[in-house]
CSV table of C-alpha atoms in Angstrom, one decimal:
chain,number,residue,atom,x,y,z
A,213,ASP,CA,117.3,119.6,81.4
A,214,THR,CA,113.6,118.8,81.4
A,215,GLY,CA,113.7,116.2,84.2
A,216,VAL,CA,113.4,112.4,84.3
A,217,SER,CA,112.1,110.9,81.1
A,218,GLN,CA,110.5,107.5,80.7
A,219,ASN,CA,109.5,105.7,77.6
A,220,PRO,CA,107.1,104.4,76.6
A,221,ARG,CA,104.3,106.0,78.6
A,222,HIS,CA,102.1,103.0,78.0
A,223,LYS,CA,102.8,99.4,77.0
A,224,ILE,CA,100.2,96.7,76.3
A,225,THR,CA,101.6,93.2,75.8
A,226,LYS,CA,100.4,89.7,75.8
A,227,ARG,CA,101.2,87.3,78.6
A,228,GLY,CA,104.6,85.6,77.9
A,229,GLN,CA,106.1,88.4,75.9
A,230,ASN,CA,109.2,90.3,76.9
A,231,VAL,CA,109.0,94.1,77.5
A,232,THR,CA,111.7,96.7,78.0
A,233,PHE,CA,111.3,100.2,79.5
A,234,ARG,CA,113.8,103.0,79.3
A,235,CYS,CA,114.6,105.8,81.8
A,236,ASP,CA,116.7,108.8,81.1
A,237,PRO,CA,117.6,110.5,84.4
A,238,ILE,CA,118.6,114.1,85.1
A,239,SER,CA,122.1,114.3,83.6
A,240,GLU,CA,124.2,115.0,86.7
A,241,HIS,CA,122.4,112.6,88.9
A,242,ASN,CA,124.5,109.6,90.0
A,243,ARG,CA,121.6,107.5,91.5
A,244,LEU,CA,118.8,105.9,89.6
A,245,TYR,CA,115.9,104.0,91.2
A,246,TRP,CA,113.1,101.8,89.8
A,247,TYR,CA,109.8,101.5,91.6
A,248,ARG,CA,106.6,99.6,90.8
A,249,GLN,CA,103.1,101.0,91.7
A,250,THR,CA,99.8,99.2,91.5
A,251,LEU,CA,96.4,100.9,91.9
A,252,GLY,CA,95.7,102.3,95.3
A,253,GLN,CA,99.2,101.5,96.6
A,254,GLY,CA,102.3,103.5,97.1
A,255,PRO,CA,105.4,102.9,95.0
A,256,GLU,CA,107.3,99.8,95.9
A,257,PHE,CA,111.1,99.8,95.6
A,258,LEU,CA,112.6,97.4,93.0
A,259,THR,CA,116.2,98.3,92.6
A,260,TYR,CA,118.7,101.1,92.5
A,261,PHE,CA,122.0,102.1,90.8
A,262,GLN,CA,124.9,104.2,92.0
A,263,ASN,CA,126.4,105.2,88.7
A,264,GLU,CA,126.6,102.0,86.7
A,265,ALA,CA,126.6,99.6,89.7
A,266,GLN,CA,123.4,98.0,90.7
A,267,LEU,CA,123.7,98.1,94.5
A,268,GLU,CA,120.4,96.7,95.8
A,269,LYS,CA,117.5,94.6,94.6
A,270,SER,CA,114.2,94.1,96.3
A,271,ARG,CA,112.8,90.6,96.9
A,272,LEU,CA,110.0,91.8,94.5
A,273,LEU,CA,112.5,91.6,91.6
A,274,SER,CA,112.1,88.1,90.5
A,275,ASP,CA,114.6,86.5,88.1
A,276,ARG,CA,112.3,87.5,85.2
A,277,PHE,CA,113.3,91.1,85.9
A,278,SER,CA,116.6,92.6,84.9
A,279,ALA,CA,117.8,96.2,85.0
A,280,GLU,CA,120.9,97.8,83.6
A,281,ARG,CA,122.5,101.2,83.6
A,282,PRO,CA,125.4,101.1,81.1
A,283,LYS,CA,127.9,103.9,81.5
A,284,GLY,CA,125.9,105.3,84.4
A,285,SER,CA,123.5,107.2,82.2
A,286,PHE,CA,120.1,105.9,81.0
A,287,SER,CA,118.7,102.7,82.5
A,288,THR,CA,116.5,99.9,81.1
A,289,LEU,CA,114.2,97.6,82.9
A,290,GLU,CA,113.3,94.3,81.1
A,291,ILE,CA,110.6,91.9,82.1
A,292,GLN,CA,110.8,88.5,80.5
A,293,ARG,CA,107.8,86.1,80.1
A,294,THR,CA,105.4,88.7,81.4
A,295,GLU,CA,102.5,87.7,83.6
A,296,GLN,CA,99.3,89.4,84.3
A,297,GLY,CA,100.5,90.2,87.8
A,298,ASP,CA,103.2,92.4,86.3
A,299,SER,CA,100.6,94.9,85.2
A,300,ALA,CA,101.5,98.1,87.0
A,301,MET,CA,103.0,101.5,86.7
A,302,TYR,CA,106.8,101.3,86.6
A,303,LEU,CA,108.4,104.5,87.9
A,304,CYS,CA,112.0,105.7,87.6
A,305,ALA,CA,113.6,108.3,89.8
A,306,SER,CA,117.0,109.8,89.9
A,307,SER,CA,118.9,111.7,92.5
A,308,LEU,CA,122.3,113.0,93.8
A,309,ASP,CA,123.7,110.9,96.5
A,310,LEU,CA,123.3,113.3,99.5
A,311,GLY,CA,122.7,110.7,102.2
A,312,ALA,CA,119.6,111.3,104.4
A,313,VAL,CA,118.7,114.6,102.6
A,314,GLU,CA,118.7,113.0,99.2
A,315,LYS,CA,115.7,114.0,97.1
A,316,LEU,CA,114.2,111.8,94.4
A,317,PHE,CA,113.0,113.2,91.1
A,318,PHE,CA,110.5,110.9,89.4
A,319,GLY,CA,109.5,110.4,85.8
A,320,SER,CA,105.9,110.1,84.8
A,321,GLY,CA,106.2,106.3,84.6
A,322,THR,CA,105.4,103.5,82.1
A,323,GLN,CA,102.0,101.9,82.5
A,324,LEU,CA,102.2,98.2,81.7
A,325,SER,CA,99.1,96.2,80.9
A,326,VAL,CA,99.6,92.4,80.4
A,327,LEU,CA,96.7,90.8,78.7
B,117,ASP,CA,111.5,98.9,106.8
B,118,ALA,CA,111.1,102.2,108.5
B,119,LYS,CA,107.4,102.4,109.3
B,120,THR,CA,105.1,105.4,109.1
B,121,THR,CA,101.3,105.5,109.7
B,122,GLN,CA,99.0,108.0,107.9
B,123,PRO,CA,95.2,108.3,107.6
B,124,ASN,CA,94.0,106.9,104.3
B,125,SER,CA,92.1,110.0,103.3
B,126,MET,CA,91.3,113.6,104.3
B,127,GLU,CA,89.2,116.4,102.9
B,128,SER,CA,89.7,120.1,103.0
B,129,ASN,CA,87.9,123.1,101.7
B,130,GLU,CA,89.7,125.3,99.2
B,131,GLU,CA,91.7,128.1,100.6
B,132,GLU,CA,91.7,126.7,104.1
B,133,PRO,CA,94.7,125.2,105.9
B,134,VAL,CA,95.3,121.5,105.8
B,135,HIS,CA,97.1,119.5,108.5
B,136,LEU,CA,98.3,116.0,107.3
B,137,PRO,CA,99.5,113.9,110.2
B,138,CYS,CA,102.1,111.1,110.2
B,139,ASN,CA,103.1,108.8,113.0
B,140,HIS,CA,106.6,107.3,113.1
B,141,SER,CA,107.1,105.9,116.6
B,142,THR,CA,110.1,103.8,115.6
B,143,ILE,CA,112.1,106.7,114.3
B,144,SER,CA,115.7,106.7,115.3
B,145,GLY,CA,117.9,109.7,116.1
B,146,THR,CA,119.4,110.1,112.6
B,147,ASP,CA,116.3,109.4,110.5
B,148,TYR,CA,115.0,112.2,108.4
B,149,ILE,CA,111.3,112.8,107.8
B,150,HIS,CA,110.5,113.3,104.1
B,151,TRP,CA,107.2,114.2,102.5
B,152,TYR,CA,106.4,113.5,98.8
B,153,ARG,CA,103.1,114.0,97.0
B,154,GLN,CA,101.7,112.3,93.9
B,155,LEU,CA,99.3,114.1,91.6
B,156,PRO,CA,97.0,112.0,89.4
B,157,SER,CA,98.9,110.3,86.5
B,158,GLN,CA,102.3,111.6,87.6
B,159,GLY,CA,105.2,110.3,89.6
B,160,PRO,CA,105.7,111.5,93.2
B,161,GLU,CA,107.3,114.8,93.8
B,162,TYR,CA,109.4,116.1,96.7
B,163,VAL,CA,107.6,118.4,99.1
B,164,ILE,CA,109.7,118.9,102.2
B,165,HIS,CA,112.0,117.2,104.7
B,166,GLY,CA,113.3,117.7,108.2
B,167,LEU,CA,115.2,116.2,111.1
B,168,THR,CA,114.2,117.9,114.4
B,169,SER,CA,113.2,121.5,113.8
B,170,ASN,CA,110.2,122.8,112.0
B,171,VAL,CA,110.8,123.6,108.3
B,172,ASN,CA,109.1,125.9,105.9
B,173,ASN,CA,109.4,126.1,102.1
B,174,ARG,CA,107.4,127.6,99.3
B,175,MET,CA,105.2,124.5,99.1
B,176,ALA,CA,104.4,123.7,102.7
B,177,SER,CA,105.5,123.6,106.4
B,178,LEU,CA,106.7,120.6,108.4
B,179,ALA,CA,106.0,120.5,112.1
B,180,ILE,CA,107.9,117.9,114.0
B,181,ALA,CA,106.9,116.8,117.5
B,182,GLU,CA,109.5,117.2,120.2
B,183,ASP,CA,109.9,113.5,120.6
B,184,ARG,CA,110.0,113.1,116.8
B,185,LYS,CA,107.5,110.3,117.0
B,186,SER,CA,105.1,112.2,114.8
B,187,SER,CA,105.0,115.0,112.3
B,188,THR,CA,102.5,117.2,110.4
B,189,LEU,CA,102.6,118.5,106.9
B,190,ILE,CA,100.8,121.8,106.7
B,191,LEU,CA,99.5,123.3,103.5
B,192,HIS,CA,98.6,126.9,104.5
B,193,ARG,CA,95.9,127.5,101.9
B,194,ALA,CA,94.7,124.4,100.0
B,195,THR,CA,94.1,124.8,96.3
B,196,LEU,CA,92.5,122.4,93.9
B,197,ARG,CA,96.0,121.6,92.5
B,198,ASP,CA,96.9,120.3,96.0
B,199,ALA,CA,94.6,117.3,95.6
B,200,ALA,CA,97.0,114.4,95.6
B,201,VAL,CA,98.3,111.5,97.6
B,202,TYR,CA,100.7,112.6,100.3
B,203,TYR,CA,103.4,110.2,101.5
B,204,CYS,CA,105.4,110.5,104.7
B,205,ILE,CA,108.7,108.6,104.6
B,206,LEU,CA,111.5,108.0,107.0
B,207,ARG,CA,114.8,108.3,105.3
B,208,VAL,CA,117.2,106.2,107.4
B,209,ASN,CA,120.8,107.5,107.3
B,210,THR,CA,122.3,104.0,106.8
B,211,GLY,CA,119.8,102.9,104.2
B,212,ASN,CA,119.6,103.6,100.5
B,213,GLN,CA,115.9,103.3,99.9
B,214,PHE,CA,112.8,105.4,100.2
B,215,TYR,CA,109.9,103.3,101.5
B,216,PHE,CA,106.5,104.7,100.5
B,217,GLY,CA,103.4,103.5,102.4
B,218,THR,CA,99.9,104.0,101.1
B,219,GLY,CA,99.8,107.7,101.9
B,220,THR,CA,96.9,110.1,102.5
B,221,SER,CA,94.7,110.9,99.7
B,222,LEU,CA,93.7,114.6,100.0
B,223,THR,CA,90.5,115.8,98.4
B,224,VAL,CA,90.1,119.6,98.1
B,225,ILE,CA,86.5,120.8,97.9
B,226,PRO,CA,85.8,123.9,95.9
């Protein structure tokens, strides 16, 4: 297993278009997280899944954002009607549910630019 | 959100030790202290974690104050590859999130 994979690495879109990102976690990991990171800031939590169940969503996740993890494997994050403020790096991480000693393994992210 | 405070930036000379501080005065008894680092153009990577005792691994050491209100990540010999943003995170036992602050940007001078 080569780790967490995210596609595409870069996405340029026009304002108002829909975009979808994919994350393939480490195969035995039951948790999957989505974060967003803007320049000079740390990653901000968006949502996470325990297997296929989406257990928590941040207030940052407006109704234009939707995430899925069918069958508890890969996950997709869709942004509808993109806005310039959505421009950011979108990071995916996976982990085993080990409570407070849980370790996150991140992908390299998808850089979104909304023109 | 479990709160940590770190300096915005630090510099170190190559091959010298680096001590990266973190304050977490609101820590509760079951919160673990985690450190991650983020190299340029990459996602964060796990460095080390601890609860009460000091911890060592191949990447770094973690020194935790006796009252647990602060901790220090120690890189024993900084290399150019250690230039990164270092995040100190409190992992609450009852929560399911890792909250990253703005971290400390470490510059290693050759």
